[in-house]
Each structure stands twice: as C-alpha cells, then as structure tokens.
Amino acid sequence: MKSTPLSNTHAVEYAQRMNKVLDYIDQHLDTPLDLPTLAEVAYFSAFHFHRVFLAWVGETLGDYMWRRRLEIAAVHLAANAQATILEIALTVGFGSSEAFARAFKRRFGCTPSAWRAGTPQRWADELASTRLRHVNSNLNQRHSKPDQAAAPGTSEDTGLNNLEFKMDMKVKKLPAVRVAYMRYTGPYGAGVNRFWMENFVPWCLANGLDGVGCYGIGLDDPGVTAAAKCRYDACVEVPANFVAKSPAGIADLPGGLYAVGDFVGTVPDISVAWTELLRNWLPSSGMQADARPCFEYYPPNAKYDPRTGVLECQICLPVRSL
C-alpha cells in the first residue's frame, strides 16, 4: 500500500515532539537513557519510536546519543580546564575514563587529553579563519558595489582590529525565563539570520510578541558538530500562561550565574566574540562554564541595522565558581 506523505501540520507536530526528545537527551546525558522512556517523552509508541527517530534525525537512537555524549564532552574538555577527564566522562554518561578515551579517540581521532591540549591552537585557527572570511566578504562586497564602499570611520569599516574581544564581562545572577521557541537546523551564520527574518520575527508579530526580549541559543558547537546537524533556537520571552501556536514550542531557560557582556557587531563577529570569551576571559576569570546553554539576549530596545548587519545584544555564558 502506498504511504501518504505527512501534511505540513503533522510534519511540524512531529518536529516539535522530536525536539523534545533531543532536548531531553541533552539534559540527561549523565543518566541511563532507554527507548521506552524517550518514546514516552515524545508521545510515541515504543514499538515504532526507533524507526521514527531514525527517519527524522537520520541516525539511530544509539548513534545519536553516542555522538552527543562525545560532542558535549569535547566542549567541556575545551572550556573547563579544571575538570578532570574522569569527571567529564561521568558527566556525559561514561562509566570509566578508559571507556571514554576509547570512544573519544574513535570519534575525534585523538585522546581527550590531546584534544584539551590542542584547544588553544584550534581556537586560534578558528579566529584566523573567521577573520579572513570576514575581510574577504567585505572586499567582495566593495568590489561588487564600488559606489557603496564605506568611507573610513563608518560602521562598515570593520577591519581586523575591530574584531578583537573588547567586551566588559560582568558576572550576574539571571532569573529563569519562560520562552516560546522555534528551531533551526543547519549551518550557523547567514542561515540563522534568514530564519529570524523569514520565520521567527513574522511568527512573533502574528502572536503579539513584538517589543519583547528575545534570545538566540546555539545548541551545538560548530567546531565539533557537523554544520548540517547544528541546532539553533530563536526564542521570545512569554508569560506563564502563554500557549504557543504551531510551529513554536515552550521551554524554560534556566537562571543562575552568567557572565554577561554587551556586544555590538555583525553576525560573523559574534562567532569571534564567543571564541575570544572562552579563550581569553574565562581562563583568567576564576570561573568555569557549566552545562546550561549559552545564549545571546536581545533586549526590546536592541538596535539592528539591516543595511550594515550591525546588531546589539548581550552575550551570556553560564558559569560557576572553580
């Protein structure tokens, strides 16, 4: 019998249910995760859930959890120099440092200790690559539009020096926030910007949520996770009784201590700022990053210039004392 394609409404519903499962996995990596429990989270039959997961995510449930455990571990190894390899292994659900080391080498081609030792060079390479793309992009734009070349001193005159990390970071206790969110999957950068403009902002306007604080949450590290599998949540603050209309879902952004810095720049500049924050500020701060999500906060009065792409936001890194 020929199968009937999912309607758009059903496809969105499936996406929302699968997103709940993926979020639940990330929040419980340090505990045993079995198929019946995850099927219940998604409101699927345990009998069919494995095949539904494979069809939707493109990986078996076991392969996906294995990948996520190791990718989260790679992020912690880079950002938390004070944590031991065993502590990180236990945090992501491995029972011993030996089993963790074998799995990590299979995924990344090196031992956890070698990955940690190579972090400064990886971050330096990432910064150099991002800055080179930024400069080439500006040059290409100016060559293609000579009549629009920016004069020295204007907001478009963004040379390498302007990409240095200069934010004044302050550690603050932020409250938990209830948000409505829409999820984008794919390469960060221009794709995320289009998602905001073409999908998220129109949804907010249609639901009376203009002039409200918004959040951008990169759920994956593009230096670790393949670009096509990177996930990003565009979020808007909502009251406790708000009922999200499809295709949005509801989530709670955890409160607690965050390192917060005011950012002004373009989308490519945000990547540089995050790398500089982790490479330069965090090691000398007396703090370490924890497992809560990093995010960008866009206050209601945050400015955005569609002509130059320059925007304002606050970069927020979850931290705790050493």
mmCIF file of C-alpha atoms in Angstrom:
data_model
loop_
_atom_site.group_PDB
_atom_site.id
_atom_site.type_symbol
_atom_site.label_atom_id
_atom_site.label_comp_id
_atom_site.label_asym_id
_atom_site.label_seq_id
_atom_site.Cartn_x
_atom_site.Cartn_y
_atom_site.Cartn_z
ATOM 1 C CA MET A 1 0.000 0.000 0.000
ATOM 2 C CA LYS A 2 1.362 3.403 -0.941
ATOM 3 C CA SER A 3 2.145 5.588 2.054
ATOM 4 C CA THR A 4 0.617 9.055 2.322
ATOM 5 C CA PRO A 5 3.074 11.954 2.838
ATOM 6 C CA LEU A 6 2.748 13.794 6.119
ATOM 7 C CA SER A 7 0.781 17.016 5.912
ATOM 8 C CA ASN A 8 2.643 20.170 6.849
ATOM 9 C CA THR A 9 0.703 20.324 10.114
ATOM 10 C CA HIS A 10 1.633 16.771 11.026
ATOM 11 C CA ALA A 11 5.250 17.339 9.985
ATOM 12 C CA VAL A 12 5.502 20.341 12.311
ATOM 13 C CA GLU A 13 3.952 18.345 15.144
ATOM 14 C CA TYR A 14 6.457 15.531 14.610
ATOM 15 C CA ALA A 15 9.308 18.060 14.615
ATOM 16 C CA GLN A 16 8.143 19.515 17.925
ATOM 17 C CA ARG A 17 7.876 16.067 19.506
ATOM 18 C CA MET A 18 11.303 15.037 18.250
ATOM 19 C CA ASN A 19 12.808 18.296 19.516
ATOM 20 C CA LYS A 20 11.502 17.427 22.983
ATOM 21 C CA VAL A 21 13.356 14.120 22.806
ATOM 22 C CA LEU A 22 16.612 15.729 21.643
ATOM 23 C CA ASP A 23 16.384 18.301 24.438
ATOM 24 C CA TYR A 24 15.659 15.578 26.992
ATOM 25 C CA ILE A 25 18.717 13.612 25.846
ATOM 26 C CA ASP A 26 20.985 16.646 26.224
ATOM 27 C CA GLN A 27 19.621 17.292 29.728
ATOM 28 C CA HIS A 28 20.110 13.676 30.882
ATOM 29 C CA LEU A 29 23.399 12.591 29.326
ATOM 30 C CA ASP A 30 24.722 11.529 32.729
ATOM 31 C CA THR A 31 21.904 9.018 33.274
ATOM 32 C CA PRO A 32 20.885 5.773 31.523
ATOM 33 C CA LEU A 33 18.537 6.590 28.636
ATOM 34 C CA ASP A 34 16.326 3.779 27.402
ATOM 35 C CA LEU A 35 13.997 3.623 24.438
ATOM 36 C CA PRO A 36 10.690 3.361 26.390
ATOM 37 C CA THR A 37 11.494 6.486 28.412
ATOM 38 C CA LEU A 38 12.380 8.541 25.328
ATOM 39 C CA ALA A 39 9.359 7.265 23.430
ATOM 40 C CA GLU A 40 7.172 8.433 26.306
ATOM 41 C CA VAL A 41 8.787 11.893 26.204
ATOM 42 C CA ALA A 42 7.797 12.175 22.532
ATOM 43 C CA TYR A 43 4.358 10.556 22.977
ATOM 44 C CA PHE A 44 5.244 7.809 20.518
ATOM 45 C CA SER A 45 4.673 4.093 20.791
ATOM 46 C CA ALA A 46 7.877 2.409 21.990
ATOM 47 C CA PHE A 47 7.341 -0.163 19.231
ATOM 48 C CA HIS A 48 7.565 2.466 16.480
ATOM 49 C CA PHE A 49 9.774 5.072 18.122
ATOM 50 C CA HIS A 50 13.157 3.757 16.973
ATOM 51 C CA ARG A 51 12.131 3.803 13.318
ATOM 52 C CA VAL A 52 10.520 7.225 13.639
ATOM 53 C CA PHE A 53 13.689 8.588 15.279
ATOM 54 C CA LEU A 54 15.913 7.177 12.533
ATOM 55 C CA ALA A 55 13.696 8.545 9.781
ATOM 56 C CA TRP A 56 13.500 12.012 11.358
ATOM 57 C CA VAL A 57 17.028 12.528 12.724
ATOM 58 C CA GLY A 58 18.942 10.476 10.157
ATOM 59 C CA GLU A 59 20.763 8.485 12.845
ATOM 60 C CA THR A 60 19.778 5.566 15.027
ATOM 61 C CA LEU A 61 18.934 6.471 18.610
ATOM 62 C CA GLY A 62 22.098 4.744 19.842
ATOM 63 C CA ASP A 63 24.355 6.505 17.325
ATOM 64 C CA TYR A 64 22.817 9.868 18.118
ATOM 65 C CA MET A 65 23.279 9.528 21.885
ATOM 66 C CA TRP A 66 26.854 8.292 21.399
ATOM 67 C CA ARG A 67 27.635 11.308 19.208
ATOM 68 C CA ARG A 68 26.012 13.808 21.570
ATOM 69 C CA ARG A 69 27.826 12.436 24.623
ATOM 70 C CA LEU A 70 31.180 12.810 22.900
ATOM 71 C CA GLU A 71 30.469 16.214 21.384
ATOM 72 C CA ILE A 72 29.348 17.635 24.725
ATOM 73 C CA ALA A 73 32.450 16.093 26.303
ATOM 74 C CA ALA A 74 34.645 17.781 23.686
ATOM 75 C CA VAL A 75 33.108 21.154 24.549
ATOM 76 C CA HIS A 76 33.664 20.590 28.290
ATOM 77 C CA LEU A 77 37.262 19.480 27.735
ATOM 78 C CA ALA A 78 37.962 22.715 25.900
ATOM 79 C CA ALA A 79 36.078 25.094 28.205
ATOM 80 C CA ASN A 80 36.687 23.551 31.649
ATOM 81 C CA ALA A 81 40.397 23.055 32.112
ATOM 82 C CA GLN A 82 39.978 22.433 35.852
ATOM 83 C CA ALA A 83 37.657 19.427 35.435
ATOM 84 C CA THR A 84 39.372 16.035 35.275
ATOM 85 C CA ILE A 85 38.831 13.768 32.308
ATOM 86 C CA LEU A 86 37.050 11.270 34.562
ATOM 87 C CA GLU A 87 34.686 13.983 35.834
ATOM 88 C CA ILE A 88 33.794 14.909 32.279
ATOM 89 C CA ALA A 89 33.400 11.256 31.299
ATOM 90 C CA LEU A 90 30.919 10.717 34.131
ATOM 91 C CA THR A 91 29.051 13.927 33.249
ATOM 92 C CA VAL A 92 28.237 12.582 29.790
ATOM 93 C CA GLY A 93 27.373 9.062 30.873
ATOM 94 C CA PHE A 94 30.584 7.015 30.571
ATOM 95 C CA GLY A 95 31.365 4.706 33.477
ATOM 96 C CA SER A 96 35.157 4.955 33.269
ATOM 97 C CA SER A 97 37.860 7.145 31.805
ATOM 98 C CA GLU A 98 39.150 4.166 29.801
ATOM 99 C CA ALA A 99 35.850 3.576 28.006
ATOM 100 C CA PHE A 100 35.508 7.299 27.445
ATOM 101 C CA ALA A 101 39.029 7.597 25.994
ATOM 102 C CA ARG A 102 38.410 4.750 23.533
ATOM 103 C CA ALA A 103 35.131 6.239 22.339
ATOM 104 C CA PHE A 104 36.563 9.758 22.154
ATOM 105 C CA LYS A 105 39.504 8.655 20.017
ATOM 106 C CA ARG A 106 37.175 6.808 17.686
ATOM 107 C CA ARG A 107 35.073 9.973 17.229
ATOM 108 C CA PHE A 108 37.770 12.669 17.120
ATOM 109 C CA GLY A 109 40.937 10.764 16.235
ATOM 110 C CA CYS A 110 42.821 11.756 19.389
ATOM 111 C CA THR A 111 42.732 11.186 23.132
ATOM 112 C CA PRO A 112 40.748 13.511 25.427
ATOM 113 C CA SER A 113 43.991 14.898 26.889
ATOM 114 C CA ALA A 114 45.356 15.636 23.411
ATOM 115 C CA TRP A 115 42.103 17.358 22.463
ATOM 116 C CA ARG A 116 42.313 19.541 25.555
ATOM 117 C CA ALA A 117 45.977 20.367 24.925
ATOM 118 C CA GLY A 118 45.182 21.335 21.333
ATOM 119 C CA THR A 119 42.340 23.680 22.266
ATOM 120 C CA PRO A 120 44.336 26.955 22.184
ATOM 121 C CA GLN A 121 45.595 26.207 18.676
ATOM 122 C CA ARG A 122 42.137 25.168 17.443
ATOM 123 C CA TRP A 123 40.652 28.385 18.769
ATOM 124 C CA ALA A 124 43.463 30.437 17.232
ATOM 125 C CA ASP A 125 42.881 28.717 13.881
ATOM 126 C CA GLU A 126 39.141 29.323 14.170
ATOM 127 C CA LEU A 127 39.662 33.010 14.901
ATOM 128 C CA ALA A 128 42.052 33.399 11.983
ATOM 129 C CA SER A 129 39.637 31.627 9.640
ATOM 130 C CA THR A 130 36.644 33.689 10.782
ATOM 131 C CA ARG A 131 38.533 36.953 10.453
ATOM 132 C CA LEU A 132 39.782 36.015 6.984
ATOM 133 C CA ARG A 133 36.243 35.195 5.836
ATOM 134 C CA HIS A 134 35.059 38.485 7.301
ATOM 135 C CA VAL A 135 37.708 40.521 5.455
ATOM 136 C CA ASN A 136 37.159 38.651 2.178
ATOM 137 C CA SER A 137 33.417 39.202 2.484
ATOM 138 C CA ASN A 138 33.922 42.937 2.924
ATOM 139 C CA LEU A 139 36.331 43.063 -0.024
ATOM 140 C CA ASN A 140 33.947 41.132 -2.265
ATOM 141 C CA GLN A 141 31.078 43.401 -1.284
ATOM 142 C CA ARG A 142 33.047 46.525 -2.008
ATOM 143 C CA HIS A 143 34.360 45.189 -5.333
ATOM 144 C CA SER A 144 30.858 44.232 -6.427
ATOM 145 C CA LYS A 145 29.362 47.556 -5.254
ATOM 146 C CA PRO A 146 32.099 50.199 -5.688
ATOM 147 C CA ASP A 147 29.570 53.002 -5.296
ATOM 148 C CA GLN A 148 28.711 51.713 -1.822
ATOM 149 C CA ALA A 149 32.239 51.345 -0.471
ATOM 150 C CA ALA A 150 32.336 52.604 3.083
ATOM 151 C CA ALA A 151 34.314 55.647 3.983
ATOM 152 C CA PRO A 152 36.926 55.308 6.740
ATOM 153 C CA GLY A 153 35.405 55.618 10.187
ATOM 154 C CA THR A 154 31.886 54.491 9.219
ATOM 155 C CA SER A 155 30.169 51.469 10.729
ATOM 156 C CA GLU A 156 31.029 49.378 7.653
ATOM 157 C CA ASP A 157 34.744 49.966 8.092
ATOM 158 C CA THR A 158 35.274 46.778 10.117
ATOM 159 C CA GLY A 159 38.912 45.773 9.904
ATOM 160 C CA LEU A 160 40.628 43.018 11.811
ATOM 161 C CA ASN A 161 41.324 45.166 14.838
ATOM 162 C CA ASN A 162 37.610 45.806 15.354
ATOM 163 C CA LEU A 163 37.043 42.065 15.761
ATOM 164 C CA GLU A 164 39.174 41.803 18.885
ATOM 165 C CA PHE A 165 37.341 40.821 22.038
ATOM 166 C CA LYS A 166 36.703 44.026 23.967
ATOM 167 C CA MET A 167 33.549 43.311 25.941
ATOM 168 C CA ASP A 168 33.433 44.196 29.612
ATOM 169 C CA MET A 169 32.148 40.981 31.170
ATOM 170 C CA LYS A 170 30.186 41.056 34.420
ATOM 171 C CA VAL A 171 29.034 38.030 36.411
ATOM 172 C CA LYS A 172 25.334 38.369 37.190
ATOM 173 C CA LYS A 173 22.559 36.225 38.598
ATOM 174 C CA LEU A 174 19.857 35.995 35.939
ATOM 175 C CA PRO A 175 16.315 34.763 36.603
ATOM 176 C CA ALA A 176 14.837 31.742 34.854
ATOM 177 C CA VAL A 177 12.791 32.735 31.812
ATOM 178 C CA ARG A 178 9.880 31.048 30.076
ATOM 179 C CA VAL A 179 10.196 31.288 26.292
ATOM 180 C CA ALA A 180 8.443 30.294 23.123
ATOM 181 C CA TYR A 181 10.957 29.000 20.605
ATOM 182 C CA MET A 182 11.363 27.916 17.007
ATOM 183 C CA ARG A 183 14.237 25.648 15.999
ATOM 184 C CA TYR A 184 16.554 25.954 13.021
ATOM 185 C CA THR A 185 18.841 23.101 11.963
ATOM 186 C CA GLY A 186 21.774 23.715 9.647
ATOM 187 C CA PRO A 187 24.936 25.837 9.323
ATOM 188 C CA TYR A 188 25.110 28.852 11.612
ATOM 189 C CA GLY A 189 25.595 32.342 10.196
ATOM 190 C CA ALA A 190 23.526 33.576 7.265
ATOM 191 C CA GLY A 191 21.058 30.699 7.602
ATOM 192 C CA VAL A 192 20.230 31.687 11.167
ATOM 193 C CA ASN A 193 19.774 35.317 10.153
ATOM 194 C CA ARG A 194 17.345 34.317 7.383
ATOM 195 C CA PHE A 195 15.469 32.076 9.829
ATOM 196 C CA TRP A 196 14.947 35.031 12.178
ATOM 197 C CA MET A 197 13.800 37.385 9.423
ATOM 198 C CA GLU A 198 11.649 34.965 7.405
ATOM 199 C CA ASN A 199 10.248 32.653 10.097
ATOM 200 C CA PHE A 200 10.668 33.752 13.683
ATOM 201 C CA VAL A 201 10.015 37.505 13.511
ATOM 202 C CA PRO A 202 6.798 37.074 11.458
ATOM 203 C CA TRP A 203 5.584 34.451 13.953
ATOM 204 C CA CYS A 204 6.270 36.821 16.879
ATOM 205 C CA LEU A 205 4.407 39.664 15.163
ATOM 206 C CA ALA A 206 1.455 37.401 14.373
ATOM 207 C CA ASN A 207 1.259 36.376 18.037
ATOM 208 C CA GLY A 208 1.515 39.857 19.544
ATOM 209 C CA LEU A 209 5.080 39.379 20.779
ATOM 210 C CA ASP A 210 6.754 42.399 19.227
ATOM 211 C CA GLY A 211 8.705 44.651 21.579
ATOM 212 C CA VAL A 212 9.602 41.713 23.848
ATOM 213 C CA GLY A 213 13.052 40.425 24.824
ATOM 214 C CA CYS A 214 14.378 37.662 22.558
ATOM 215 C CA TYR A 215 17.088 35.023 22.906
ATOM 216 C CA GLY A 216 19.284 33.116 20.469
ATOM 217 C CA ILE A 217 20.610 29.751 21.663
ATOM 218 C CA GLY A 218 23.220 27.819 19.709
ATOM 219 C CA LEU A 219 22.746 24.256 20.935
ATOM 220 C CA ASP A 220 25.824 22.850 19.199
ATOM 221 C CA ASP A 221 29.458 23.873 18.774
ATOM 222 C CA PRO A 222 30.132 24.187 15.017
ATOM 223 C CA GLY A 223 33.773 23.385 15.732
ATOM 224 C CA VAL A 224 32.660 19.958 16.963
ATOM 225 C CA THR A 225 29.305 19.169 15.348
ATOM 226 C CA ALA A 226 28.860 18.868 11.571
ATOM 227 C CA ALA A 227 27.341 22.069 10.181
ATOM 228 C CA ALA A 228 24.275 20.287 8.785
ATOM 229 C CA LYS A 229 23.432 18.919 12.260
ATOM 230 C CA CYS A 230 23.892 22.160 14.233
ATOM 231 C CA ARG A 231 20.734 23.323 16.035
ATOM 232 C CA TYR A 232 19.720 26.846 16.981
ATOM 233 C CA ASP A 233 16.682 28.070 18.937
ATOM 234 C CA ALA A 234 15.218 31.520 18.309
ATOM 235 C CA CYS A 235 13.275 32.392 21.468
ATOM 236 C CA VAL A 236 10.990 35.107 22.782
ATOM 237 C CA GLU A 237 10.044 35.717 26.408
ATOM 238 C CA VAL A 238 6.417 34.820 27.198
ATOM 239 C CA PRO A 239 4.179 34.912 30.314
ATOM 240 C CA ALA A 240 3.474 31.747 32.293
ATOM 241 C CA ASN A 241 0.012 31.306 30.790
ATOM 242 C CA PHE A 242 1.098 31.760 27.162
ATOM 243 C CA VAL A 243 0.067 28.938 24.833
ATOM 244 C CA ALA A 244 2.454 28.579 21.900
ATOM 245 C CA LYS A 245 0.865 28.180 18.490
ATOM 246 C CA SER A 246 2.494 25.848 15.988
ATOM 247 C CA PRO A 247 5.263 25.711 14.869
ATOM 248 C CA ALA A 248 6.658 27.110 18.136
ATOM 249 C CA GLY A 249 7.198 25.246 21.380
ATOM 250 C CA ILE A 250 7.591 26.277 25.026
ATOM 251 C CA ALA A 251 10.760 25.903 27.089
ATOM 252 C CA ASP A 252 12.322 27.257 30.278
ATOM 253 C CA LEU A 253 15.696 28.966 30.082
ATOM 254 C CA PRO A 254 17.443 28.242 33.392
ATOM 255 C CA GLY A 255 18.535 31.044 35.660
ATOM 256 C CA GLY A 256 21.674 31.336 37.773
ATOM 257 C CA LEU A 257 25.118 32.866 37.393
ATOM 258 C CA TYR A 258 26.094 34.087 33.922
ATOM 259 C CA ALA A 259 28.987 36.094 32.569
ATOM 260 C CA VAL A 260 27.261 38.862 30.605
ATOM 261 C CA GLY A 261 28.805 41.262 28.115
ATOM 262 C CA ASP A 262 27.341 43.881 25.761
ATOM 263 C CA PHE A 263 28.037 43.094 22.110
ATOM 264 C CA VAL A 264 27.845 45.351 19.054
ATOM 265 C CA GLY A 265 28.763 43.939 15.654
ATOM 266 C CA THR A 266 27.686 41.682 12.812
ATOM 267 C CA VAL A 267 26.707 38.018 12.838
ATOM 268 C CA PRO A 268 30.249 36.850 11.882
ATOM 269 C CA ASP A 269 31.631 38.991 14.718
ATOM 270 C CA ILE A 270 29.534 37.053 17.263
ATOM 271 C CA SER A 271 31.473 33.879 16.488
ATOM 272 C CA VAL A 272 34.735 35.719 17.127
ATOM 273 C CA ALA A 273 33.417 37.165 20.386
ATOM 274 C CA TRP A 274 32.358 33.751 21.706
ATOM 275 C CA THR A 275 35.747 32.236 20.884
ATOM 276 C CA GLU A 276 37.626 35.130 22.470
ATOM 277 C CA LEU A 277 35.386 34.902 25.546
ATOM 278 C CA LEU A 278 36.246 31.234 26.057
ATOM 279 C CA ARG A 279 39.898 31.586 25.095
ATOM 280 C CA ASN A 280 40.836 34.775 26.932
ATOM 281 C CA TRP A 281 38.278 35.828 29.523
ATOM 282 C CA LEU A 282 37.165 32.514 31.008
ATOM 283 C CA PRO A 283 40.609 31.087 31.972
ATOM 284 C CA SER A 284 41.513 34.267 33.877
ATOM 285 C CA SER A 285 38.088 34.827 35.453
ATOM 286 C CA GLY A 286 38.222 32.386 38.351
ATOM 287 C CA MET A 287 35.059 30.803 36.920
ATOM 288 C CA GLN A 288 34.277 27.808 34.738
ATOM 289 C CA ALA A 289 31.486 27.186 32.260
ATOM 290 C CA ASP A 290 28.750 24.752 33.198
ATOM 291 C CA ALA A 291 26.254 22.640 31.260
ATOM 292 C CA ARG A 292 23.483 25.231 30.898
ATOM 293 C CA PRO A 293 23.104 26.650 27.381
ATOM 294 C CA CYS A 294 24.975 29.754 26.269
ATOM 295 C CA PHE A 295 22.775 32.364 24.653
ATOM 296 C CA GLU A 296 22.532 35.806 23.151
ATOM 297 C CA TYR A 297 19.921 38.114 24.668
ATOM 298 C CA TYR A 298 18.286 40.787 22.518
ATOM 299 C CA PRO A 299 16.575 43.403 24.754
ATOM 300 C CA PRO A 300 13.372 45.023 23.480
ATOM 301 C CA ASN A 301 15.304 48.190 22.654
ATOM 302 C CA ALA A 302 18.238 46.417 20.966
ATOM 303 C CA LYS A 303 19.209 48.060 17.688
ATOM 304 C CA TYR A 304 19.635 46.321 14.349
ATOM 305 C CA ASP A 305 20.749 47.995 11.115
ATOM 306 C CA PRO A 306 19.579 45.904 8.128
ATOM 307 C CA ARG A 307 21.837 47.911 5.807
ATOM 308 C CA THR A 308 25.093 47.089 7.591
ATOM 309 C CA GLY A 309 24.032 43.997 9.521
ATOM 310 C CA VAL A 310 25.261 45.559 12.773
ATOM 311 C CA LEU A 311 23.240 44.478 15.800
ATOM 312 C CA GLU A 312 23.210 44.836 19.582
ATOM 313 C CA CYS A 313 22.820 42.031 22.086
ATOM 314 C CA GLN A 314 24.201 40.618 25.326
ATOM 315 C CA ILE A 315 26.364 37.516 25.213
ATOM 316 C CA CYS A 316 25.592 35.292 28.208
ATOM 317 C CA LEU A 317 27.847 32.433 29.307
ATOM 318 C CA PRO A 318 26.654 30.175 32.177
ATOM 319 C CA VAL A 319 29.384 29.955 34.822
ATOM 320 C CA ARG A 320 30.105 28.655 38.298
ATOM 321 C CA SER A 321 32.978 29.063 40.728
ATOM 322 C CA LEU A 322 36.009 26.813 40.441
#
